[in-house]
Tab-separated table of C-alpha atoms in Angstrom:
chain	number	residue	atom	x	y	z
A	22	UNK	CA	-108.207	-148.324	80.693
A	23	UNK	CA	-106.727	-145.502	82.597
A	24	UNK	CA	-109.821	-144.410	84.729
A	25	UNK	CA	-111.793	-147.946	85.110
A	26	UNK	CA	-111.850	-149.191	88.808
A	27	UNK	CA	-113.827	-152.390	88.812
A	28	UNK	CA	-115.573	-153.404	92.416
A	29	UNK	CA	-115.504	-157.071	93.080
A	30	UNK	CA	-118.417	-158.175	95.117
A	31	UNK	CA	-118.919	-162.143	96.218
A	32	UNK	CA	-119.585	-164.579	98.920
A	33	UNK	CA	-116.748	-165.274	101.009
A	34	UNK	CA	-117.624	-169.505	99.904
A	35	UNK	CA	-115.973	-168.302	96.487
A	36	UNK	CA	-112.820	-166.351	97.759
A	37	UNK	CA	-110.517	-167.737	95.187
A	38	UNK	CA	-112.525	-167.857	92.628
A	39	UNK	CA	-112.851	-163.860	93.525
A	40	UNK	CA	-108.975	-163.787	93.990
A	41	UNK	CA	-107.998	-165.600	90.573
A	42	UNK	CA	-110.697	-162.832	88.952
A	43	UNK	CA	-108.797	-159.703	90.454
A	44	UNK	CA	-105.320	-161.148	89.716
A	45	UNK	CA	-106.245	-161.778	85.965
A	46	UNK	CA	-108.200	-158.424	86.037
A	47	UNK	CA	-104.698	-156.895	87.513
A	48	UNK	CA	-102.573	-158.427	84.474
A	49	UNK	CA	-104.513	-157.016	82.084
A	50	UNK	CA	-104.193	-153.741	83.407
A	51	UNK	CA	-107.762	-153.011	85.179
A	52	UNK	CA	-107.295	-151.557	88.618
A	53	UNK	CA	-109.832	-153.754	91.132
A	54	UNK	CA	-111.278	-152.825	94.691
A	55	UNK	CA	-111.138	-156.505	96.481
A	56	UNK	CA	-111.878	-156.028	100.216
A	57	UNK	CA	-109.652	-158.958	101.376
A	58	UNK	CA	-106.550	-157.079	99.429
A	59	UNK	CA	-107.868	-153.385	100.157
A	60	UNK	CA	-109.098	-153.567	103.481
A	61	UNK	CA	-106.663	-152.650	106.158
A	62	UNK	CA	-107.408	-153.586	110.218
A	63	UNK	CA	-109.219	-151.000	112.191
A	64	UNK	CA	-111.278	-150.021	108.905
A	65	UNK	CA	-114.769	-149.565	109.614
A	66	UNK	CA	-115.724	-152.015	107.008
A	67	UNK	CA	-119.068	-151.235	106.186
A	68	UNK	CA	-117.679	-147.139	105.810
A	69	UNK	CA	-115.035	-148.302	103.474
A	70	UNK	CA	-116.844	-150.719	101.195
A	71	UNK	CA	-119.249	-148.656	100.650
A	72	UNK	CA	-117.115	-145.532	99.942
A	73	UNK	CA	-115.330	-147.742	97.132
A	74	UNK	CA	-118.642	-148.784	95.402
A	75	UNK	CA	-119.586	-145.363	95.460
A	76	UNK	CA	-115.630	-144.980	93.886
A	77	UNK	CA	-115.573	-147.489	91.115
A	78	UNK	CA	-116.582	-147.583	87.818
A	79	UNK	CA	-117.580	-150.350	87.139
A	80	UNK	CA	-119.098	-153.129	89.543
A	81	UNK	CA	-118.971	-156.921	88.861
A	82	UNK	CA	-121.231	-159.226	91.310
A	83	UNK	CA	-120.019	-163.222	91.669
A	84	UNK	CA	-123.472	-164.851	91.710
A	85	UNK	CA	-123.725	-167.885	93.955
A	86	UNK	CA	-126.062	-169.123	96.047
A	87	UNK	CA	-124.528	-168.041	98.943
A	88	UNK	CA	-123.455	-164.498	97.456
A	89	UNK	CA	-127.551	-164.065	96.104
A	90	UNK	CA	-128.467	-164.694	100.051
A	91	UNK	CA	-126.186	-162.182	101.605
A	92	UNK	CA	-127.550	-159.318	103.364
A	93	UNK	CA	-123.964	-157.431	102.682
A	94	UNK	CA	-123.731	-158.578	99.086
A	95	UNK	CA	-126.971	-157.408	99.115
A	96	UNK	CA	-126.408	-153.759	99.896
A	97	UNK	CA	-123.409	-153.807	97.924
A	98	UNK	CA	-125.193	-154.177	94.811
A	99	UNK	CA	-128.070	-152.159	95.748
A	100	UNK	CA	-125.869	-149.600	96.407
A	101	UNK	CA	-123.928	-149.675	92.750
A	102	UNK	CA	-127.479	-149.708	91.216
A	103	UNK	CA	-128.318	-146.138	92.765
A	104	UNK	CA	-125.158	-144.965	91.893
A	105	UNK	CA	-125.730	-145.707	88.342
A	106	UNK	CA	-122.605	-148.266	87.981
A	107	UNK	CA	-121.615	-150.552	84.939
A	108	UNK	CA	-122.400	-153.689	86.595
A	109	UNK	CA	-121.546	-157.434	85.180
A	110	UNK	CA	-123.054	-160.696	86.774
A	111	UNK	CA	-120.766	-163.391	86.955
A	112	UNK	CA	-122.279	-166.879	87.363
A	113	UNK	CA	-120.248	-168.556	89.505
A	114	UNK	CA	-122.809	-171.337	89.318
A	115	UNK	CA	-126.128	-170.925	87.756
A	116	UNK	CA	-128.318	-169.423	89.969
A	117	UNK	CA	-132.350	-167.269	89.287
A	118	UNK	CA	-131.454	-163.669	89.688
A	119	UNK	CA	-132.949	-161.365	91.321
A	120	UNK	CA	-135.364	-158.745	89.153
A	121	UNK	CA	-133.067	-155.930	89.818
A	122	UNK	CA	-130.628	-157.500	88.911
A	123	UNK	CA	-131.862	-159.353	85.628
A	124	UNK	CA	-131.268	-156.261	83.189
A	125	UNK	CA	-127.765	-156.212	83.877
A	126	UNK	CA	-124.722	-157.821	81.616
A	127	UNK	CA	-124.278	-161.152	82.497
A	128	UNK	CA	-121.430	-163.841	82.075
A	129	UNK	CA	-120.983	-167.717	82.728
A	130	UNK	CA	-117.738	-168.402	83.955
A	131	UNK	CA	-118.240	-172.159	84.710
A	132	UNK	CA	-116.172	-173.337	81.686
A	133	UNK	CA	-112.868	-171.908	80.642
A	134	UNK	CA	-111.542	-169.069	82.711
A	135	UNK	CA	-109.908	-167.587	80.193
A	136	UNK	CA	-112.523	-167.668	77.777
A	137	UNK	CA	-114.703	-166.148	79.961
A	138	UNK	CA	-112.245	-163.518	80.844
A	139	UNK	CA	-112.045	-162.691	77.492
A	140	UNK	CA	-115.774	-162.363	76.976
A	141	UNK	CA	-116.060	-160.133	80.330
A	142	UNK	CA	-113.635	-157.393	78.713
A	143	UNK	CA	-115.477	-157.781	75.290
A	144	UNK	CA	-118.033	-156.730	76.946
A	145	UNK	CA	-117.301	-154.128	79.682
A	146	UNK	CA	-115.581	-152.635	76.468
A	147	UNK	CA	-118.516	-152.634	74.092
A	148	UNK	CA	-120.503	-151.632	76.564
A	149	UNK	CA	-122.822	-153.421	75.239
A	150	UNK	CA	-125.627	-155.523	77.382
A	151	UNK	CA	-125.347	-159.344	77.471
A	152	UNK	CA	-126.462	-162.407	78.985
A	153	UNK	CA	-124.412	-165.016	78.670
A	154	UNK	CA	-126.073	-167.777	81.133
A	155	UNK	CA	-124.511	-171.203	81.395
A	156	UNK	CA	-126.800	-174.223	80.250
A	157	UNK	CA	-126.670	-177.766	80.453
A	158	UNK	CA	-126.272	-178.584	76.656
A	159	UNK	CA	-123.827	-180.307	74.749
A	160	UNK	CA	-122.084	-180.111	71.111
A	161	UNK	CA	-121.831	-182.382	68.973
A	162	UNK	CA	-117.902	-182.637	69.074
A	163	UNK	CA	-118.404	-184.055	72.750
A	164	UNK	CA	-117.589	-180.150	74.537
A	165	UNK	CA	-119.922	-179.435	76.963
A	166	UNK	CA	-120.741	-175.831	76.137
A	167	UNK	CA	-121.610	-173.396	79.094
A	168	UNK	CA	-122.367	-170.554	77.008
A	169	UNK	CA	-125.990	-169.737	75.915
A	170	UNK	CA	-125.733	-166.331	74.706
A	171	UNK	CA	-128.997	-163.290	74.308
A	172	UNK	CA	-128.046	-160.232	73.064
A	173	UNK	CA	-130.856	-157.790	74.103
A	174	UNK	CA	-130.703	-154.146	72.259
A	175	UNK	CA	-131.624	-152.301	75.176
A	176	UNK	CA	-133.561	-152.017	78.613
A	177	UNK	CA	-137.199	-152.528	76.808
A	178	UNK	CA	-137.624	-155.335	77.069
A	179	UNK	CA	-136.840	-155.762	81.219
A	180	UNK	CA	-138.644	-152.296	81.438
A	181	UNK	CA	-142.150	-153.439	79.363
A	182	UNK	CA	-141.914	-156.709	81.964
A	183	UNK	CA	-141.845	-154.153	84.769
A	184	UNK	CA	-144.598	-152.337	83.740
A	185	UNK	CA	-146.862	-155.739	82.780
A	186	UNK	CA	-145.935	-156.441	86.716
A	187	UNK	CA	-147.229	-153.639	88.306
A	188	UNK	CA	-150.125	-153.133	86.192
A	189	UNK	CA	-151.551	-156.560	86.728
């Protein structure tokens, strides 16, 4: 993927989760951003980050609690919505999104890593749009499945909810 450079935005509370994400991202050959690798002393921080959204590609938030309530997260996604990014939510834990956020693909990654890794580069090369939200059901062969899966055809749908809202 010789001109993808995937942002990795998250909550410092889920720093290796973040790390194990860019080092299996790296082995498959997808150049990341991660601000704890790419960051060098003296930086002005705030400067660089958000010269490297503006950068990448393709943008990939960790949802958490703690990431959802972040002023920086926060701008950091803001900022890869108005420059038109590929974005992916990953649920780090399952978490109510905000509505700017909501039309975006989105991934569970509470149950196997790999699997999930799999699914993310399905996806961010189909380009298609997904939600993949995890959910507390079980199967009938005892595996507790974390994958409830809605694929939507297009934007329509979030954009007729949009409209609905501001009408009424």
């Amino acid at each position: 993927m010789p001109n993808m450079r995937v942002f990795i935005s998250y909550s410092r509370s889920q720093f290796y989760f973040a790390e194990s994400l860019v080092v299996s991202l790296s082995q498959r050959g997808i150049a990341t951003w991660f601000d704890n690798r790419d960051l060098n002393p003296g930086n002005l921080w705030t400067e660089v980050i958000r010269e490297n959204v503006i950068r990448c590609s393709h943008f990939i938030l960790i949802a958490s609690h703690e990431s959802l309530t972040s002023p920086y997260v926060r701008q950091e996604w803001q900022l890869a919505i108005l420059e038109h990014k590929n974005i992916y939510i990953i649920f780090f834990e399952s978490v109510e999104l905000p509505i700017e956020l909501q039309q975006y693909a989105q991934l569970s990654f509470q149950g196997s890593f790999e699997k999930a890794i799999t699914q993310l580069l399905k996806v961010i090369n189909s380009k298609m749009v997904v939600q993949i939200r995890p959910t507390k059901t079980w199967l009938p062969n005892g595996d507790k499945s974390i994958f409830s899966a809605l694929i939507i055809a297009g934007g329509l749908t979030t954009l007729l909810a949009l409209i609905s809202l501001i009408i009424y």
